């Protein structure tokens, strides 16, 4: 009975994390495209949109903390290692990418979206490798 309760609770926490993630992504899209398509560059609406986005980001962080607290020790270890790798990719990869832009070694401006993609992919890959390694 206790295992079923734990599974049910885990499913609820994971679903909650997914909902907060989806809501945050929607607010990013809203603020990105709103000034052009919805409120024609009105800065007040854009500021409000950014503030709403930050509120949803706080909700997402809190949901992620609840998710991490629900994990067992092995899963926490896998997450910790994956987050360390993702942080390293973000900091060192991001700085290197910025240096390439500043020194004009790349022909385009460094875009944050590429860094977000690199961080996300490194995190997902590290999770997959960690799960495989500890099987």
PDB file of C-alpha atoms in Angstrom:
ATOM      1  CA  UNK A   1       0.000   0.000   0.000  1.00  0.00           C
ATOM      2  CA  UNK A   2       2.815   2.424   0.899  1.00  0.00           C
ATOM      3  CA  UNK A   3       4.554   1.915  -2.475  1.00  0.00           C
ATOM      4  CA  UNK A   4       1.340   2.735  -4.347  1.00  0.00           C
ATOM      5  CA  UNK A   5       0.923   5.877  -2.260  1.00  0.00           C
ATOM      6  CA  UNK A   6       4.516   6.883  -3.021  1.00  0.00           C
ATOM      7  CA  UNK A   7       3.983   6.287  -6.754  1.00  0.00           C
ATOM      8  CA  UNK A   8       0.779   8.310  -6.702  1.00  0.00           C
ATOM      9  CA  UNK A   9       2.500  11.158  -4.874  1.00  0.00           C
ATOM     10  CA  UNK A  10       5.479  11.057  -7.268  1.00  0.00           C
ATOM     11  CA  UNK A  11       3.146  11.165 -10.267  1.00  0.00           C
ATOM     12  CA  UNK A  12       1.349  14.183  -8.796  1.00  0.00           C
ATOM     13  CA  UNK A  13       4.616  16.032  -8.094  1.00  0.00           C
ATOM     14  CA  UNK A  14       5.965  15.244 -11.575  1.00  0.00           C
ATOM     15  CA  UNK A  15       2.716  16.388 -13.203  1.00  0.00           C
ATOM     16  CA  UNK A  16       2.878  19.599 -11.162  1.00  0.00           C
ATOM     17  CA  UNK A  17       6.434  20.208 -12.384  1.00  0.00           C
ATOM     18  CA  UNK A  18       5.281  19.653 -15.974  1.00  0.00           C
ATOM     19  CA  UNK A  19       2.423  22.123 -15.538  1.00  0.00           C
ATOM     20  CA  UNK A  20       4.703  24.812 -14.105  1.00  0.00           C
ATOM     21  CA  UNK A  21       7.224  24.204 -16.893  1.00  0.00           C
ATOM     22  CA  UNK A  22       4.508  24.539 -19.549  1.00  0.00           C
ATOM     23  CA  UNK A  23       3.115  27.706 -17.978  1.00  0.00           C
ATOM     24  CA  UNK A  24       6.562  29.265 -17.798  1.00  0.00           C
ATOM     25  CA  UNK A  25       7.283  28.402 -21.457  1.00  0.00           C
ATOM     26  CA  UNK A  26       3.940  29.960 -22.443  1.00  0.00           C
ATOM     27  CA  UNK A  27       4.832  33.185 -20.622  1.00  0.00           C
ATOM     28  CA  UNK A  28       8.172  33.277 -22.448  1.00  0.00           C
ATOM     29  CA  UNK A  29       6.314  33.003 -25.769  1.00  0.00           C
ATOM     30  CA  UNK A  30       3.771  35.588 -24.609  1.00  0.00           C
ATOM     31  CA  UNK A  31       6.469  38.146 -23.763  1.00  0.00           C
ATOM     32  CA  UNK A  32       8.493  37.303 -26.882  1.00  0.00           C
ATOM     33  CA  UNK A  33       5.645  37.685 -29.367  1.00  0.00           C
ATOM     34  CA  UNK A  34       3.208  39.910 -27.459  1.00  0.00           C
ATOM     35  CA  UNK A  35       4.859  43.264 -28.221  1.00  0.00           C
ATOM     36  CA  UNK A  36       4.777  42.541 -31.941  1.00  0.00           C
ATOM     37  CA  UNK A  37       1.404  40.817 -32.328  1.00  0.00           C
ATOM     38  CA  UNK A  38      -0.778  41.728 -29.337  1.00  0.00           C
ATOM     39  CA  UNK A  39       0.066  45.119 -27.860  1.00  0.00           C
ATOM     40  CA  UNK A  40       2.181  46.794 -30.561  1.00  0.00           C
ATOM     41  CA  UNK A  41       5.262  47.565 -28.499  1.00  0.00           C
ATOM     42  CA  UNK A  42       3.517  48.997 -25.421  1.00  0.00           C
ATOM     43  CA  UNK A  43       6.327  48.987 -22.862  1.00  0.00           C
ATOM     44  CA  UNK A  44       4.016  48.818 -19.841  1.00  0.00           C
ATOM     45  CA  UNK A  45       2.433  45.588 -21.103  1.00  0.00           C
ATOM     46  CA  UNK A  46       5.871  44.205 -21.901  1.00  0.00           C
ATOM     47  CA  UNK A  47       7.124  45.012 -18.388  1.00  0.00           C
ATOM     48  CA  UNK A  48       4.034  43.384 -16.894  1.00  0.00           C
ATOM     49  CA  UNK A  49       4.606  40.340 -19.096  1.00  0.00           C
ATOM     50  CA  UNK A  50       8.200  40.039 -17.908  1.00  0.00           C
ATOM     51  CA  UNK A  51       7.073  40.307 -14.276  1.00  0.00           C
ATOM     52  CA  UNK A  52       4.452  37.595 -14.831  1.00  0.00           C
ATOM     53  CA  UNK A  53       7.157  35.474 -16.459  1.00  0.00           C
ATOM     54  CA  UNK A  54       9.363  35.910 -13.392  1.00  0.00           C
ATOM     55  CA  UNK A  55       6.488  34.913 -11.090  1.00  0.00           C
ATOM     56  CA  UNK A  56       5.975  31.733 -13.096  1.00  0.00           C
ATOM     57  CA  UNK A  57       9.737  31.130 -12.972  1.00  0.00           C
ATOM     58  CA  UNK A  58       9.571  31.253  -9.163  1.00  0.00           C
ATOM     59  CA  UNK A  59       6.681  28.766  -9.268  1.00  0.00           C
ATOM     60  CA  UNK A  60       8.736  26.523 -11.540  1.00  0.00           C
ATOM     61  CA  UNK A  61      11.742  26.662  -9.206  1.00  0.00           C
ATOM     62  CA  UNK A  62       9.561  25.752  -6.216  1.00  0.00           C
ATOM     63  CA  UNK A  63       7.959  22.883  -8.165  1.00  0.00           C
ATOM     64  CA  UNK A  64      11.438  21.657  -9.113  1.00  0.00           C
ATOM     65  CA  UNK A  65      12.524  21.753  -5.461  1.00  0.00           C
ATOM     66  CA  UNK A  66       9.463  19.690  -4.476  1.00  0.00           C
ATOM     67  CA  UNK A  67      10.300  17.254  -7.275  1.00  0.00           C
ATOM     68  CA  UNK A  68      13.914  16.906  -6.148  1.00  0.00           C
ATOM     69  CA  UNK A  69      12.850  16.344  -2.542  1.00  0.00           C
ATOM     70  CA  UNK A  70      10.603  13.487  -3.692  1.00  0.00           C
ATOM     71  CA  UNK A  71      13.496  11.552  -5.250  1.00  0.00           C
ATOM     72  CA  UNK A  72      15.353   8.694  -3.620  1.00  0.00           C
ATOM     73  CA  UNK A  73      19.103   8.984  -2.950  1.00  0.00           C
ATOM     74  CA  UNK A  74      20.213   7.447  -6.252  1.00  0.00           C
ATOM     75  CA  UNK A  75      17.896   9.666  -8.284  1.00  0.00           C
ATOM     76  CA  UNK A  76      19.111  12.703  -6.351  1.00  0.00           C
ATOM     77  CA  UNK A  77      22.712  11.738  -7.154  1.00  0.00           C
ATOM     78  CA  UNK A  78      21.900  11.435 -10.861  1.00  0.00           C
ATOM     79  CA  UNK A  79      20.142  14.820 -10.795  1.00  0.00           C
ATOM     80  CA  UNK A  80      23.029  16.455  -8.919  1.00  0.00           C
ATOM     81  CA  UNK A  81      25.582  15.209 -11.434  1.00  0.00           C
ATOM     82  CA  UNK A  82      23.397  16.237 -14.383  1.00  0.00           C
ATOM     83  CA  UNK A  83      22.833  19.695 -12.930  1.00  0.00           C
ATOM     84  CA  UNK A  84      26.567  20.105 -12.338  1.00  0.00           C
ATOM     85  CA  UNK A  85      27.280  19.235 -15.950  1.00  0.00           C
ATOM     86  CA  UNK A  86      24.522  21.540 -17.217  1.00  0.00           C
ATOM     87  CA  UNK A  87      25.811  24.383 -15.028  1.00  0.00           C
ATOM     88  CA  UNK A  88      29.334  23.868 -16.359  1.00  0.00           C
ATOM     89  CA  UNK A  89      28.106  23.859 -19.952  1.00  0.00           C
ATOM     90  CA  UNK A  90      26.139  27.030 -19.231  1.00  0.00           C
ATOM     91  CA  UNK A  91      28.921  28.950 -17.532  1.00  0.00           C
ATOM     92  CA  UNK A  92      31.984  27.841 -19.477  1.00  0.00           C
ATOM     93  CA  UNK A  93      30.250  27.205 -22.789  1.00  0.00           C
ATOM     94  CA  UNK A  94      28.353  30.475 -22.473  1.00  0.00           C
ATOM     95  CA  UNK A  95      31.482  32.467 -21.709  1.00  0.00           C
ATOM     96  CA  UNK A  96      33.359  30.860 -24.601  1.00  0.00           C
ATOM     97  CA  UNK A  97      30.400  31.562 -26.912  1.00  0.00           C
ATOM     98  CA  UNK A  98      30.333  35.191 -25.750  1.00  0.00           C
ATOM     99  CA  UNK A  99      34.094  35.503 -26.319  1.00  0.00           C
ATOM    100  CA  UNK A 100      33.653  34.211 -29.865  1.00  0.00           C
ATOM    101  CA  UNK A 101      31.068  36.936 -30.429  1.00  0.00           C
ATOM    102  CA  UNK A 102      33.061  39.733 -28.756  1.00  0.00           C
ATOM    103  CA  UNK A 103      36.214  38.903 -30.730  1.00  0.00           C
ATOM    104  CA  UNK A 104      34.214  38.553 -33.967  1.00  0.00           C
ATOM    105  CA  UNK A 105      35.306  34.971 -34.515  1.00  0.00           C
ATOM    106  CA  UNK A 106      31.682  34.160 -35.353  1.00  0.00           C
ATOM    107  CA  UNK A 107      29.803  36.205 -37.929  1.00  0.00           C
ATOM    108  CA  UNK A 108      26.532  36.454 -35.984  1.00  0.00           C
ATOM    109  CA  UNK A 109      25.642  37.715 -32.545  1.00  0.00           C
ATOM    110  CA  UNK A 110      25.675  35.175 -29.731  1.00  0.00           C
ATOM    111  CA  UNK A 111      22.054  34.242 -29.048  1.00  0.00           C
ATOM    112  CA  UNK A 112      20.900  33.104 -25.610  1.00  0.00           C
ATOM    113  CA  UNK A 113      18.586  30.536 -27.212  1.00  0.00           C
ATOM    114  CA  UNK A 114      21.593  28.510 -28.392  1.00  0.00           C
ATOM    115  CA  UNK A 115      22.968  28.477 -24.863  1.00  0.00           C
ATOM    116  CA  UNK A 116      19.601  27.389 -23.428  1.00  0.00           C
ATOM    117  CA  UNK A 117      19.466  24.549 -25.958  1.00  0.00           C
ATOM    118  CA  UNK A 118      23.035  23.468 -25.108  1.00  0.00           C
ATOM    119  CA  UNK A 119      22.266  23.495 -21.374  1.00  0.00           C
ATOM    120  CA  UNK A 120      19.032  21.553 -21.870  1.00  0.00           C
ATOM    121  CA  UNK A 121      20.595  18.923 -24.109  1.00  0.00           C
ATOM    122  CA  UNK A 122      23.585  18.448 -21.811  1.00  0.00           C
ATOM    123  CA  UNK A 123      21.235  18.047 -18.827  1.00  0.00           C
ATOM    124  CA  UNK A 124      19.066  15.476 -20.641  1.00  0.00           C
ATOM    125  CA  UNK A 125      22.119  13.574 -21.885  1.00  0.00           C
ATOM    126  CA  UNK A 126      23.648  13.542 -18.396  1.00  0.00           C
ATOM    127  CA  UNK A 127      20.382  12.208 -16.920  1.00  0.00           C
ATOM    128  CA  UNK A 128      20.264   9.432 -19.531  1.00  0.00           C
ATOM    129  CA  UNK A 129      23.934   8.535 -19.004  1.00  0.00           C
ATOM    130  CA  UNK A 130      23.538   8.623 -15.219  1.00  0.00           C
ATOM    131  CA  UNK A 131      20.519   6.322 -15.310  1.00  0.00           C
ATOM    132  CA  UNK A 132      22.352   3.928 -17.611  1.00  0.00           C
ATOM    133  CA  UNK A 133      25.489   3.993 -15.460  1.00  0.00           C
ATOM    134  CA  UNK A 134      23.664   3.264 -12.204  1.00  0.00           C
ATOM    135  CA  UNK A 135      21.369   0.540 -13.594  1.00  0.00           C
TER     136      UNK A 135
END
